[in-house]
Every structure is written in C-alpha cells, then in structure tokens.
Amino acid sequence: MPNEETIELVCVTDANYAPHFSALLKSIETHKGPENLRVHAILDSVGSDLLAQIRAASPALEVIDYHVDSHPALNLPPIMHISRATYLRLIMTEMLPPEIDRVLYLDIDMLVTRNLLPLWRSDMHGYPVAAVQDHNLSATKLANTFGLPGEGRYFNAGMLLVDLKAERANGYLTKALDCLIANPSVYEFADQDALNQVLWQNWTILDNTWNFQRAFVNDNQIYRDSGTDQQNLPGIIHFTERWKPWKSDEWHPYAWLYWKYLRQTPFFDEIRKRDRIGYGRLLKFWLKYQLAILRSRVAAS
C-alpha cells in the first residue's frame, strides 16, 4: 500500500481525561508505520495549553481539534465512571469533514500495542459498524428491554470501525443520541446500550484482540487467542469497568503499560501524584505485567 494511506482516528475527551488521551496517543505513535495517522479529537473544555502538550508528546501524529462548547449531548447525565465527553462520539458526523468515509473510534482508557493498519483495512462486509463482542453483557437482556426482534450480539463500543458514508445516509449515531436524550434513565450502559439498540443485527464482528476487555483476562481461550504479536499482547487493551490503571486499586495485568507510555508524556508526575501512585505501586504493576507476559507465552506454546 502507498505511504499516502491515512488512518482517520476519532477520540473524545475532557480536560480531566486529557493526560490519559496523551498516553493512548503515545502508544499509537510508538507502533505507527509509514502510514499517515490523523487524530480527530472532539474536545470538551480542553484548553490550548493542554492541547499543545498533547501534540508535543506525539509529534508523529496529526491532531485536529474540534471544540464543543454546548450541545445536547453534553447535557446528558454521566453514568458510573462515564464522563459526559463520551457522548461526543455520537456527533462525529457533525464535526468531521464530509470527505472522510471511514473512521476508527477509540476510547481514552485504551492502549495500542501494535500497528493499526490491519484493523483499519478490515473488511466490514457492507455493515455500517465493525466492533468486538462484549461477552460480559447480555444481548438477550437488551433485546427484552427494548423489544428487539430475533437473536443478536452485543458489542463493546470502546472501539468502533465506522463507515461514515453509511452513517450519513442512515443516521445511526444521531438515532442513538436521540434515544438517550428522550429517555436516558432506561440505558444502563449509556450510549453503548443505545448504539446496540439502533445497530441491532446490523454490525460485523472483529477479532477480540482489537478490543481486549477486562473480562477477557479470566477467559483462557480468549487470552490465548488474542496474544498474537511477538510479546503475546492483544492489539488493543481496553481497561473497562470502574478500575483504571491510574488508580491504586487497579489489578489489571497490563496496567504497567499505561505508565510506560504516560512516562513519555508531560503528565507522568501529575497523574502519579494526583492519584497517589507511589513507586512501590508502580513496581507491583511492573511485576504483574511480567507475570502476565509469561502466562501468555506459556498459553501460546
């Protein structure tokens, strides 16, 4: 493929999550090849100085900023650990240039461990969205709650490969936002539930390695099959649920990787002090990571 190939990445964040966004971008930049990678950052209350720090930390990435000061999406209530900025992914077609036909959306609480081109080039088989199944949540429960027909699967919305041409023609994201605005209390998992509702039986499944969720850690089959690179790491690690690698109660075996990439940004000391992560805790993260790599290699052998 020519060097002109460009991955169009979409992320959303607020000022509080901006340092974690920087760690994600550093992980992406580390594994970037000759392809171009353009990051469309849809932002809620992120100042120019903070944005400049993020750009400076990952100079090989082109970061285009879209600032949202007011929008009905920002009036939706935060749910659990989900900030209101998360809802801004539902307005990406409003923000992005019309000539962009495909985008890769990534949540901020993720890390990338390999080149994204294989994911970017995935065959979507004519569907508007490609995603990884969320094995921890029930499609049957969703179908019963919203009266959806037949059988389907439930996807995790942390990583979405989106056909924007299909989205502009059918307005799936807008429909999901409208559902949330009309009755937010019925969506236990916020916009992820709404997206699964409007895309019921209308998405294609991707390999688990591209959205390795917390529940997968305890599934030996998924754990083994997802670790296909040289270090036996999944392609995209997603720190789902309430625990996060920047918190002292995190137990994820790959939490160390977050600190590895954050240390290459201006935010390492800020986050470590803000969340009271001492060097002893970092050592525990590192040791647990080494054991996880050993486990992956044994499982793959």
Tab-separated table of C-alpha atoms in Angstrom:
chain	number	residue	atom	x	y	z
A	1	MET	CA	0.000	0.000	0.000
A	2	PRO	CA	1.277	3.536	-0.698
A	3	ASN	CA	2.567	5.758	2.068
A	4	GLU	CA	-0.338	8.126	1.400
A	5	GLU	CA	-2.740	5.761	3.147
A	6	THR	CA	-4.219	7.582	6.119
A	7	ILE	CA	-5.878	6.176	9.208
A	8	GLU	CA	-8.604	8.542	10.391
A	9	LEU	CA	-8.862	8.154	14.164
A	10	VAL	CA	-11.574	9.702	16.358
A	11	CYS	CA	-11.256	10.230	20.115
A	12	VAL	CA	-13.249	12.312	22.579
A	13	THR	CA	-12.038	13.699	25.891
A	14	ASP	CA	-12.375	16.384	28.515
A	15	ALA	CA	-9.603	18.097	30.461
A	16	ASN	CA	-9.674	15.521	33.260
A	17	TYR	CA	-9.045	12.615	30.879
A	18	ALA	CA	-6.647	14.513	28.607
A	19	PRO	CA	-3.468	13.035	30.195
A	20	HIS	CA	-4.824	9.528	29.569
A	21	PHE	CA	-5.577	10.554	25.989
A	22	SER	CA	-1.916	11.528	25.684
A	23	ALA	CA	-0.825	8.075	26.901
A	24	LEU	CA	-3.095	6.442	24.313
A	25	LEU	CA	-1.652	8.607	21.540
A	26	LYS	CA	1.893	7.772	22.621
A	27	SER	CA	1.112	4.062	22.388
A	28	ILE	CA	-0.323	4.590	18.898
A	29	GLU	CA	2.663	6.649	17.776
A	30	THR	CA	5.092	4.016	19.084
A	31	HIS	CA	3.618	1.374	16.773
A	32	LYS	CA	2.929	3.607	13.792
A	33	GLY	CA	4.466	2.622	10.455
A	34	PRO	CA	4.916	4.689	7.269
A	35	GLU	CA	1.176	5.340	7.024
A	36	ASN	CA	-0.294	8.705	7.950
A	37	LEU	CA	-2.365	8.835	11.107
A	38	ARG	CA	-4.761	11.704	11.622
A	39	VAL	CA	-6.385	12.083	15.035
A	40	HIS	CA	-9.716	13.893	15.151
A	41	ALA	CA	-10.037	14.964	18.787
A	42	ILE	CA	-13.530	16.097	19.792
A	43	LEU	CA	-12.985	18.066	22.985
A	44	ASP	CA	-14.978	19.228	25.982
A	45	SER	CA	-13.275	22.057	27.893
A	46	VAL	CA	-9.695	21.273	26.849
A	47	GLY	CA	-7.602	24.450	26.818
A	48	SER	CA	-4.985	25.421	24.256
A	49	ASP	CA	-2.018	24.892	26.602
A	50	LEU	CA	-3.156	21.380	27.487
A	51	LEU	CA	-3.730	20.560	23.834
A	52	ALA	CA	-0.271	21.864	22.949
A	53	GLN	CA	1.283	19.495	25.498
A	54	ILE	CA	-0.600	16.553	23.998
A	55	ARG	CA	0.541	17.439	20.484
A	56	ALA	CA	4.154	17.905	21.571
A	57	ALA	CA	4.202	14.473	23.228
A	58	SER	CA	3.276	12.672	19.963
A	59	PRO	CA	4.761	14.748	17.127
A	60	ALA	CA	4.409	11.974	14.521
A	61	LEU	CA	0.616	12.172	14.770
A	62	GLU	CA	-1.514	14.886	13.214
A	63	VAL	CA	-4.022	16.015	15.839
A	64	ILE	CA	-7.004	18.035	14.617
A	65	ASP	CA	-9.102	19.569	17.380
A	66	TYR	CA	-12.854	20.160	17.420
A	67	HIS	CA	-14.101	22.079	20.445
A	68	VAL	CA	-17.677	21.606	21.637
A	69	ASP	CA	-18.851	24.339	23.995
A	70	SER	CA	-22.539	23.487	24.001
A	71	HIS	CA	-24.534	20.598	22.577
A	72	PRO	CA	-27.488	18.492	23.759
A	73	ALA	CA	-25.044	15.575	24.098
A	74	LEU	CA	-23.220	17.441	26.860
A	75	ASN	CA	-26.447	17.797	28.835
A	76	LEU	CA	-26.781	14.040	29.260
A	77	PRO	CA	-26.036	12.790	32.784
A	78	PRO	CA	-22.764	10.980	33.490
A	79	ILE	CA	-23.296	7.335	34.400
A	80	MET	CA	-20.953	5.436	36.750
A	81	HIS	CA	-17.373	6.146	35.584
A	82	ILE	CA	-18.533	7.508	32.193
A	83	SER	CA	-17.957	11.240	31.695
A	84	ARG	CA	-20.247	13.401	29.595
A	85	ALA	CA	-17.482	13.803	26.987
A	86	THR	CA	-18.046	10.167	25.989
A	87	TYR	CA	-21.323	11.155	24.350
A	88	LEU	CA	-19.449	13.358	21.883
A	89	ARG	CA	-18.625	10.291	19.796
A	90	LEU	CA	-22.279	10.338	18.763
A	91	ILE	CA	-21.790	13.681	16.992
A	92	MET	CA	-18.696	12.773	14.961
A	93	THR	CA	-20.560	13.151	11.660
A	94	GLU	CA	-21.482	16.702	12.652
A	95	MET	CA	-17.856	17.568	13.334
A	96	LEU	CA	-15.719	15.749	10.765
A	97	PRO	CA	-15.133	16.835	7.141
A	98	PRO	CA	-17.627	15.262	4.697
A	99	GLU	CA	-14.912	13.709	2.525
A	100	ILE	CA	-13.926	11.225	5.258
A	101	ASP	CA	-15.594	7.873	4.527
A	102	ARG	CA	-14.237	5.653	7.319
A	103	VAL	CA	-13.046	6.316	10.861
A	104	LEU	CA	-11.654	4.291	13.721
A	105	TYR	CA	-13.026	5.365	17.085
A	106	LEU	CA	-11.093	4.554	20.284
A	107	ASP	CA	-11.992	5.158	23.921
A	108	ILE	CA	-9.460	7.021	26.035
A	109	ASP	CA	-8.980	4.159	28.518
A	110	MET	CA	-7.200	2.069	25.899
A	111	LEU	CA	-3.640	1.323	24.821
A	112	VAL	CA	-2.430	0.175	21.409
A	113	THR	CA	0.323	-2.448	21.274
A	114	ARG	CA	0.775	-2.940	17.521
A	115	ASN	CA	0.297	-1.236	14.162
A	116	LEU	CA	-3.325	-0.337	13.448
A	117	LEU	CA	-3.269	-0.867	9.677
A	118	PRO	CA	-4.609	-4.456	9.783
A	119	LEU	CA	-7.557	-3.242	11.841
A	120	TRP	CA	-8.063	-0.205	9.611
A	121	ARG	CA	-8.154	-2.396	6.496
A	122	SER	CA	-10.702	-4.822	7.950
A	123	ASP	CA	-13.479	-5.957	5.634
A	124	MET	CA	-16.730	-4.548	7.043
A	125	HIS	CA	-18.833	-6.795	4.757
A	126	GLY	CA	-21.200	-3.958	3.909
A	127	TYR	CA	-22.152	-3.214	7.520
A	128	PRO	CA	-22.065	0.338	8.928
A	129	VAL	CA	-20.030	-0.630	12.003
A	130	ALA	CA	-17.440	-3.257	12.904
A	131	ALA	CA	-16.734	-3.960	16.565
A	132	VAL	CA	-15.733	-6.590	19.123
A	133	GLN	CA	-18.362	-8.506	21.034
A	134	ASP	CA	-18.815	-7.706	24.721
A	135	HIS	CA	-19.044	-11.170	26.261
A	136	ASN	CA	-19.758	-9.679	29.675
A	137	LEU	CA	-23.118	-8.118	28.744
A	138	SER	CA	-26.303	-9.817	27.639
A	139	ALA	CA	-27.750	-9.282	24.176
A	140	THR	CA	-30.881	-11.096	25.351
A	141	LYS	CA	-31.392	-8.569	28.136
A	142	LEU	CA	-31.008	-5.701	25.665
A	143	ALA	CA	-33.488	-7.317	23.266
A	144	ASN	CA	-36.031	-7.875	26.037
A	145	THR	CA	-35.649	-4.338	27.360
A	146	PHE	CA	-36.196	-2.646	24.010
A	147	GLY	CA	-38.345	-5.207	22.215
A	148	LEU	CA	-35.737	-6.057	19.585
A	149	PRO	CA	-36.528	-8.877	17.138
A	150	GLY	CA	-34.742	-12.213	16.825
A	151	GLU	CA	-31.294	-13.013	18.146
A	152	GLY	CA	-28.286	-10.730	18.093
A	153	ARG	CA	-24.975	-9.966	19.749
A	154	TYR	CA	-23.914	-7.102	21.991
A	155	PHE	CA	-20.765	-5.152	21.081
A	156	ASN	CA	-18.429	-3.114	23.228
A	157	ALA	CA	-18.410	0.451	21.896
A	158	GLY	CA	-14.888	1.304	23.046
A	159	MET	CA	-13.502	0.510	19.596
A	160	LEU	CA	-15.664	1.120	16.544
A	161	LEU	CA	-14.762	0.959	12.878
A	162	VAL	CA	-17.394	3.212	11.322
A	163	ASP	CA	-18.479	3.561	7.697
A	164	LEU	CA	-19.285	7.269	7.671
A	165	LYS	CA	-21.000	7.082	4.288
A	166	ALA	CA	-23.498	4.616	5.737
A	167	GLU	CA	-23.773	6.706	8.877
A	168	ARG	CA	-24.570	9.878	6.929
A	169	ALA	CA	-27.187	8.014	4.904
A	170	ASN	CA	-28.902	6.362	7.872
A	171	GLY	CA	-28.020	8.431	10.948
A	172	TYR	CA	-27.359	5.596	13.393
A	173	LEU	CA	-25.322	7.771	15.735
A	174	THR	CA	-27.942	10.516	15.663
A	175	LYS	CA	-30.672	7.971	16.382
A	176	ALA	CA	-28.712	6.676	19.370
A	177	LEU	CA	-28.292	10.218	20.694
A	178	ASP	CA	-31.989	10.953	20.211
A	179	CYS	CA	-32.878	7.799	22.167
A	180	LEU	CA	-30.621	8.849	25.031
A	181	ILE	CA	-31.977	12.385	25.150
A	182	ALA	CA	-35.574	11.137	25.105
A	183	ASN	CA	-35.160	8.668	27.967
A	184	PRO	CA	-31.638	8.458	29.441
A	185	SER	CA	-32.620	6.513	32.556
A	186	VAL	CA	-33.505	3.314	30.655
A	187	TYR	CA	-29.971	2.897	29.263
A	188	GLU	CA	-27.945	1.100	31.912
A	189	PHE	CA	-24.739	1.434	29.912
A	190	ALA	CA	-25.499	4.818	28.403
A	191	ASP	CA	-24.676	5.325	24.739
A	192	GLN	CA	-23.254	1.818	24.392
A	193	ASP	CA	-26.744	0.426	25.026
A	194	ALA	CA	-28.267	2.969	22.653
A	195	LEU	CA	-25.787	2.105	19.905
A	196	ASN	CA	-26.507	-1.599	20.312
A	197	GLN	CA	-30.212	-0.850	20.127
A	198	VAL	CA	-30.107	1.111	16.863
A	199	LEU	CA	-27.498	-1.218	15.297
A	200	TRP	CA	-29.208	-4.442	16.372
A	201	GLN	CA	-28.218	-7.231	13.937
A	202	ASN	CA	-26.536	-4.585	11.757
A	203	TRP	CA	-22.835	-4.765	12.611
A	204	THR	CA	-19.976	-7.137	11.886
A	205	ILE	CA	-17.706	-8.742	14.428
A	206	LEU	CA	-13.945	-8.223	14.697
A	207	ASP	CA	-11.314	-10.310	16.443
A	208	ASN	CA	-11.165	-9.965	20.231
A	209	THR	CA	-7.563	-8.772	20.019
A	210	TRP	CA	-8.770	-5.358	18.799
A	211	ASN	CA	-10.695	-4.629	21.991
A	212	PHE	CA	-9.279	-6.812	24.752
A	213	GLN	CA	-11.683	-6.125	27.605
A	214	ARG	CA	-11.151	-6.733	31.293
A	215	ALA	CA	-13.418	-9.793	31.341
A	216	PHE	CA	-11.159	-11.445	28.754
A	217	VAL	CA	-8.303	-11.628	31.272
A	218	ASN	CA	-10.023	-14.527	33.032
A	219	ASP	CA	-11.034	-16.342	29.847
A	220	ASN	CA	-8.115	-18.617	28.964
A	221	GLN	CA	-9.326	-19.239	25.407
A	222	ILE	CA	-9.683	-15.534	24.553
A	223	TYR	CA	-6.496	-14.730	26.466
A	224	ARG	CA	-4.504	-17.202	24.396
A	225	ASP	CA	-6.070	-16.349	21.039
A	226	SER	CA	-5.710	-12.571	21.486
A	227	GLY	CA	-1.969	-12.584	22.086
A	228	THR	CA	-0.651	-12.949	18.566
A	229	ASP	CA	2.214	-10.458	18.475
A	230	GLN	CA	5.842	-11.090	19.474
A	231	GLN	CA	5.152	-10.319	23.140
A	232	ASN	CA	1.866	-12.222	23.148
A	233	LEU	CA	-0.051	-8.995	23.782
A	234	PRO	CA	-3.509	-8.219	22.405
A	235	GLY	CA	-3.618	-5.465	19.781
A	236	ILE	CA	-5.702	-3.000	21.807
A	237	ILE	CA	-6.013	-3.251	25.577
A	238	HIS	CA	-9.213	-1.770	26.990
A	239	PHE	CA	-9.298	-1.001	30.713
A	240	THR	CA	-13.051	-1.482	31.007
A	241	GLU	CA	-15.212	-1.135	34.112
A	242	ARG	CA	-14.549	1.177	37.044
A	243	TRP	CA	-10.924	0.188	37.700
A	244	LYS	CA	-8.337	2.184	35.771
A	245	PRO	CA	-4.544	1.855	35.563
A	246	TRP	CA	-4.077	5.318	37.045
A	247	LYS	CA	-5.927	4.245	40.227
A	248	SER	CA	-4.306	2.490	43.181
A	249	ASP	CA	-6.951	-0.266	43.279
A	250	GLU	CA	-6.256	-1.359	39.690
A	251	TRP	CA	-5.468	-5.068	39.335
A	252	HIS	CA	-5.230	-5.420	35.541
A	253	PRO	CA	-2.145	-7.415	34.442
A	254	TYR	CA	-1.354	-4.873	31.703
A	255	ALA	CA	-1.677	-1.740	33.861
A	256	TRP	CA	2.100	-1.231	33.708
A	257	LEU	CA	1.887	-0.428	30.008
A	258	TYR	CA	-0.208	2.639	30.780
A	259	TRP	CA	2.554	4.017	33.000
A	260	LYS	CA	5.177	3.094	30.428
A	261	TYR	CA	3.515	5.297	27.827
A	262	LEU	CA	2.404	8.014	30.229
A	263	ARG	CA	6.026	8.445	31.300
A	264	GLN	CA	6.793	9.556	27.740
A	265	THR	CA	4.330	12.459	28.096
A	266	PRO	CA	4.422	15.594	30.284
A	267	PHE	CA	1.739	14.158	32.582
A	268	PHE	CA	3.501	11.315	34.415
A	269	ASP	CA	4.267	13.131	37.677
A	270	GLU	CA	0.938	14.960	37.660
A	271	ILE	CA	-1.129	11.782	37.427
A	272	ARG	CA	1.090	9.807	39.788
A	273	LYS	CA	0.753	12.483	42.479
A	274	ARG	CA	-2.916	13.203	41.782
A	275	ASP	CA	-3.883	9.584	42.280
A	276	ARG	CA	-1.226	8.830	44.922
A	277	ILE	CA	0.587	6.145	42.975
A	278	GLY	CA	3.915	5.562	44.703
A	279	TYR	CA	6.944	3.909	43.152
A	280	GLY	CA	6.234	0.775	45.161
A	281	ARG	CA	2.862	0.509	43.477
A	282	LEU	CA	4.484	1.026	40.077
A	283	LEU	CA	6.885	-1.819	40.858
A	284	LYS	CA	3.914	-4.082	41.620
A	285	PHE	CA	2.350	-3.102	38.289
A	286	TRP	CA	5.604	-3.991	36.518
A	287	LEU	CA	5.947	-7.375	38.260
A	288	LYS	CA	2.348	-8.271	37.489
A	289	TYR	CA	2.915	-7.337	33.852
A	290	GLN	CA	5.973	-9.606	33.642
A	291	LEU	CA	3.930	-12.494	35.049
A	292	ALA	CA	1.178	-11.788	32.511
A	293	ILE	CA	3.654	-11.943	29.629
A	294	LEU	CA	4.983	-15.241	30.966
A	295	ARG	CA	1.446	-16.594	31.234
A	296	SER	CA	0.706	-15.539	27.643
A	297	ARG	CA	3.821	-17.258	26.320
A	298	VAL	CA	3.025	-20.456	28.196
A	299	ALA	CA	-0.568	-20.399	26.926
A	300	ALA	CA	0.609	-19.859	23.352
A	301	SER	CA	3.159	-22.690	23.458
